[in-house]
Amino acid sequence: MQEHNKQFDYKVWMQQFPYPEHKEGSAEFNSMTIASWVICYGHLIFVIYIVKRVVEEKANGSKELLKMMGMTNCTYWTSTFVNYFMIAFINALVIAILYKTPMKNAFVLFKHTNFIILFIFLLLFLTSLILLCMTCSIFFNRPIFAILTMLFVYVISFSMLMSQYFFYNTEDKYFALSVGNKLGICLLPTGALLTAFQITYMYEASAEGVQWNNIAEFSLIPDMSMLVTLAMMLVSCVLFVIAIWYFDAVWPWQPGVPKPFYFLFTKNYWCGDKAANSEDGIEIMGGDSGSDFFEVEPSGMYPGVVIKNLSKDFRSGITSKLAVNNVSLKIYQGQITALLGHNGAGKTTTINILTGLFTPTSGTASINGFDILRETANARGGFGVCPQHNVLYDTLTVEEHLRIYAALKGVRWSQLTNEATQVLDIIKLTDKRHELVKNLSGGMKRKLSLGIAIVGGSKVLFLDEPTSGMDVEARRGVWDALLEIRRERTVILTTHYMEEADILGDRIAIMADGEIQCCGSPMFLKQKFGTGYHLHVVKDQNFNMQGLTSLLKKYVPEVTVENELEKDISFRMSSTTGNEFGDMFEELEGHKNKLGVISFGITITTMEDVFLNLMGSNTLLAMFAFGGMCDSIIDMQLLWLEVTWREE
C-alpha cells in the first residue's frame, strides 16, 4: 500500500468468527435417527402385548364378570393402566441410563442433556402409548383385528413423520406446517417422540443439551421447545383418558349395556337415580297372569328380580332371531327359581340380559329395585354370577380368586381370609385352596365359579348351568350347598337336568322359543301337566292281561297301557291323590300268582314327564338333536320314587 509516495509494510491475517461449541458431521445425526427407530420399533412387542391382553379380557368375559361382581369402569381401567405403567417406568429408566452411558470410543448419545428431562420425555411417550393402546382396544372384540389395526396406525404414523422430521434437507413439508398442525402432531406418541428427539439433537449439536434453563426455548428445528412438547404429551394422555371413559361407556358393539351418547349431560349419571319400585306395572307373561299355566304369585314375599316384557332380537344382515320374546317374571327372595328349556330356548340370553351382558331390544328388569338399563352399576352391586363357561385365571390359586372377588364385593381386607374359608367350606374345596386353577378338574372349576358367585354375601345369584360337567356325587354336593344358602338370597338357576330343577326349584319356569310356557311350583306343574302314576309290572308266561286290567280299574278307573314288552308292561294311572294305592297293592300282592305277575312297582310323575308333555314331540326331537337332554333322561332314573313289592 502506498500513500503520497510513502511505502507501508503490513501483514494480513484472518480469524473465524467466534461461535459456540458444536459438533459437525452426520455421525450424531445418524445415531439420533437410529435411537428413535430403536425406541419406536423396540416397543412393538409392548404394543402387541397390551392390545392382546386387554381385548382378550373382553373377549373371554373376564372384564364383564369383574364388573358384574362390583368392579367399576374407573377401577378396571386404572388397574390396567398401572399394570403396564410399571413396565413402562422400568423401560424408560433403563433406556435413559443406556443413552447417558458412554459407548465405544467414549461416545455418549445424550451426553449433555439433563438425565431427568430425558427420563421424563421417555416416560411420557410410553404413557401416552399405553393409553393409545387401551383406547384402540375398546373398538374391537377379537384380539387379532385389534393388534393388526394398532400396528398399522403405529408403524405408518411413525414412518410418515420420520420422513418429514429427519429428512428435512430434501423434504421441507414439515416447515410449511402451521404451529397448530405441529402441536397436533405431538398429540400422537410417535409424533411427540420424533419432535423431542429433533429438539434434543439440535441442543446436543451445540454441546449444550436440553437443560432446565433452556427447556422453554424454541429450537430452530423443529421450531418447538421441549417444554411445549412435554406439555402436548400430557395433553394427549388426558385426551386418551377422556376417550377411554367416553367410548367405553357408549360403544355398542361390545359386551355390556351401552349408555346413550349424551349420557354425560344427564342428571342421572352425575347424581344417580332413586331405585324404582320393582312391583310397579309388572304383568306376568305380558298380562296373561290369569292363565291356567301359571301358578298364583306367592303373597308376602319380596321379589328380588322383576322382569317386565323383556325381548331380545339378534339381527345379522336381513335375518333376525328372536331369542327372548316378551318375557315377564318375578323371582322371589328366599327361593330358588329354576329356568328350564332345551338348547336355544332363551335361558342363557335371559341371564345375560339380566346381568348386563346384553342390551334388551325392548322391555326391562330390576334387581333389588335397580333398573338394569338406567342403573346398571347399582344393580350389579348386589348380585353374583356363575356364567355358563368358566372365567378363571390359570395362574391364580383357588383362594386368591375368592379373595379378589370378595374384595370387589366390599369385604374388608381383614375379613378376606375368613370369607374365603367360609365359601371354600360351602363348595367343598378346602383341600384345594392353594391349588392353581390350571391344575383343577372341570368339576372343581365349576365349583369355584359357583363360589365366586356366592362370595361377599351376594343377595341375588344368577347361576347358568352351575353343575354342567360334574359327576353325580359332585352335583349332589352343589345341591346341598344351594339349599343351604338360599334362605336370604334370590336365586335364579338354569339347568338341563330335570331332577336338579325338581329338587332345587321352589318355582320352575319352562322356556321354549324365547317364551315362558308355564311357571309354578313343582307340585303345581306336575298336577297341571303330569301324566299321573306309572305302574311297572314284570310278567311271567301265565300273565293274565284282562284280569290285571280289571283289578287296576277297580281302584283307578282311568288306566291305560303305556308300553308293553315281552317280559314287562307299564300302565299309566290318572290318580290325583294316590290314596287308593294301599288297598290296590294289597290285593295285587295277594293275586300275583293268579295274574302271572312276578313283581311290580310304581313311579310318580317327574319333571321330565312334565317337560316332555309340555314341549311335545317336535321339540323333543330338536332337543335330542342338540344333545342337551340325553344325560338328564338317564339320571332321572336315579331319582324316581319307586315302591316295589317282591316275594320274600
PDB file of N, CA and C in Angstrom, residues 257 353-356 364-367 369-377 379-380:
ATOM      1  N   VAL A 257     -74.177 -53.103  28.603  1.00  0.00           N
ATOM      2  CA  VAL A 257     -75.252 -52.195  28.204  1.00  0.00           C
ATOM      3  C   VAL A 257     -74.655 -50.817  27.949  1.00  0.00           C
ATOM      4  N   ILE A 353     -78.947 -60.860  29.703  1.00  0.00           N
ATOM      5  CA  ILE A 353     -79.612 -59.553  29.741  1.00  0.00           C
ATOM      6  C   ILE A 353     -79.719 -59.060  31.181  1.00  0.00           C
ATOM      7  N   LEU A 354     -80.111 -59.939  32.083  1.00  0.00           N
ATOM      8  CA  LEU A 354     -80.276 -59.548  33.482  1.00  0.00           C
ATOM      9  C   LEU A 354     -78.959 -59.128  34.118  1.00  0.00           C
ATOM     10  N   THR A 355     -77.867 -59.743  33.702  1.00  0.00           N
ATOM     11  CA  THR A 355     -76.564 -59.404  34.277  1.00  0.00           C
ATOM     12  C   THR A 355     -75.878 -58.258  33.553  1.00  0.00           C
ATOM     13  N   GLY A 356     -76.533 -57.704  32.533  1.00  0.00           N
ATOM     14  CA  GLY A 356     -75.971 -56.548  31.849  1.00  0.00           C
ATOM     15  C   GLY A 356     -75.015 -56.870  30.740  1.00  0.00           C
ATOM     16  N   THR A 364     -87.568 -54.306  30.130  1.00  0.00           N
ATOM     17  CA  THR A 364     -86.538 -54.028  31.117  1.00  0.00           C
ATOM     18  C   THR A 364     -86.687 -55.002  32.277  1.00  0.00           C
ATOM     19  N   ALA A 365     -85.857 -54.817  33.292  1.00  0.00           N
ATOM     20  CA  ALA A 365     -85.915 -55.633  34.503  1.00  0.00           C
ATOM     21  C   ALA A 365     -85.292 -54.836  35.630  1.00  0.00           C
ATOM     22  N   SER A 366     -85.601 -55.223  36.842  1.00  0.00           N
ATOM     23  CA  SER A 366     -84.991 -54.579  38.007  1.00  0.00           C
ATOM     24  C   SER A 366     -84.440 -55.648  38.933  1.00  0.00           C
ATOM     25  N   ILE A 367     -83.321 -55.313  39.571  1.00  0.00           N
ATOM     26  CA  ILE A 367     -82.662 -56.208  40.519  1.00  0.00           C
ATOM     27  C   ILE A 367     -82.517 -55.457  41.830  1.00  0.00           C
ATOM     28  N   GLY A 369     -84.588 -53.605  43.044  1.00  0.00           N
ATOM     29  CA  GLY A 369     -85.167 -52.291  42.849  1.00  0.00           C
ATOM     30  C   GLY A 369     -84.430 -51.402  41.881  1.00  0.00           C
ATOM     31  N   PHE A 370     -83.266 -51.825  41.366  1.00  0.00           N
ATOM     32  CA  PHE A 370     -82.481 -51.010  40.449  1.00  0.00           C
ATOM     33  C   PHE A 370     -82.707 -51.477  39.015  1.00  0.00           C
ATOM     34  N   ASP A 371     -83.021 -50.534  38.153  1.00  0.00           N
ATOM     35  CA  ASP A 371     -83.263 -50.845  36.751  1.00  0.00           C
ATOM     36  C   ASP A 371     -81.960 -51.242  36.069  1.00  0.00           C
ATOM     37  N   ILE A 372     -81.979 -52.339  35.314  1.00  0.00           N
ATOM     38  CA  ILE A 372     -80.747 -52.840  34.700  1.00  0.00           C
ATOM     39  C   ILE A 372     -80.257 -51.961  33.560  1.00  0.00           C
ATOM     40  N   LEU A 373     -81.119 -51.110  33.002  1.00  0.00           N
ATOM     41  CA  LEU A 373     -80.707 -50.233  31.911  1.00  0.00           C
ATOM     42  C   LEU A 373     -80.233 -48.882  32.425  1.00  0.00           C
ATOM     43  N   ARG A 374     -80.973 -48.283  33.342  1.00  0.00           N
ATOM     44  CA  ARG A 374     -80.638 -46.951  33.822  1.00  0.00           C
ATOM     45  C   ARG A 374     -79.665 -46.973  34.993  1.00  0.00           C
ATOM     46  N   GLU A 375     -79.646 -48.064  35.751  1.00  0.00           N
ATOM     47  CA  GLU A 375     -78.812 -48.136  36.949  1.00  0.00           C
ATOM     48  C   GLU A 375     -78.028 -49.444  36.967  1.00  0.00           C
ATOM     49  N   THR A 376     -77.329 -49.695  35.882  1.00  0.00           N
ATOM     50  CA  THR A 376     -76.627 -50.968  35.731  1.00  0.00           C
ATOM     51  C   THR A 376     -75.626 -51.199  36.848  1.00  0.00           C
ATOM     52  N   ALA A 377     -74.832 -50.178  37.176  1.00  0.00           N
ATOM     53  CA  ALA A 377     -73.799 -50.337  38.203  1.00  0.00           C
ATOM     54  C   ALA A 377     -74.414 -50.664  39.561  1.00  0.00           C
ATOM     55  N   ALA A 379     -77.375 -52.026  40.089  1.00  0.00           N
ATOM     56  CA  ALA A 379     -77.990 -53.349  40.006  1.00  0.00           C
ATOM     57  C   ALA A 379     -76.941 -54.440  40.158  1.00  0.00           C
ATOM     58  N   ARG A 380     -75.783 -54.219  39.549  1.00  0.00           N
ATOM     59  CA  ARG A 380     -74.721 -55.219  39.624  1.00  0.00           C
ATOM     60  C   ARG A 380     -74.093 -55.295  41.007  1.00  0.00           C
TER      61      ARG A 380
END
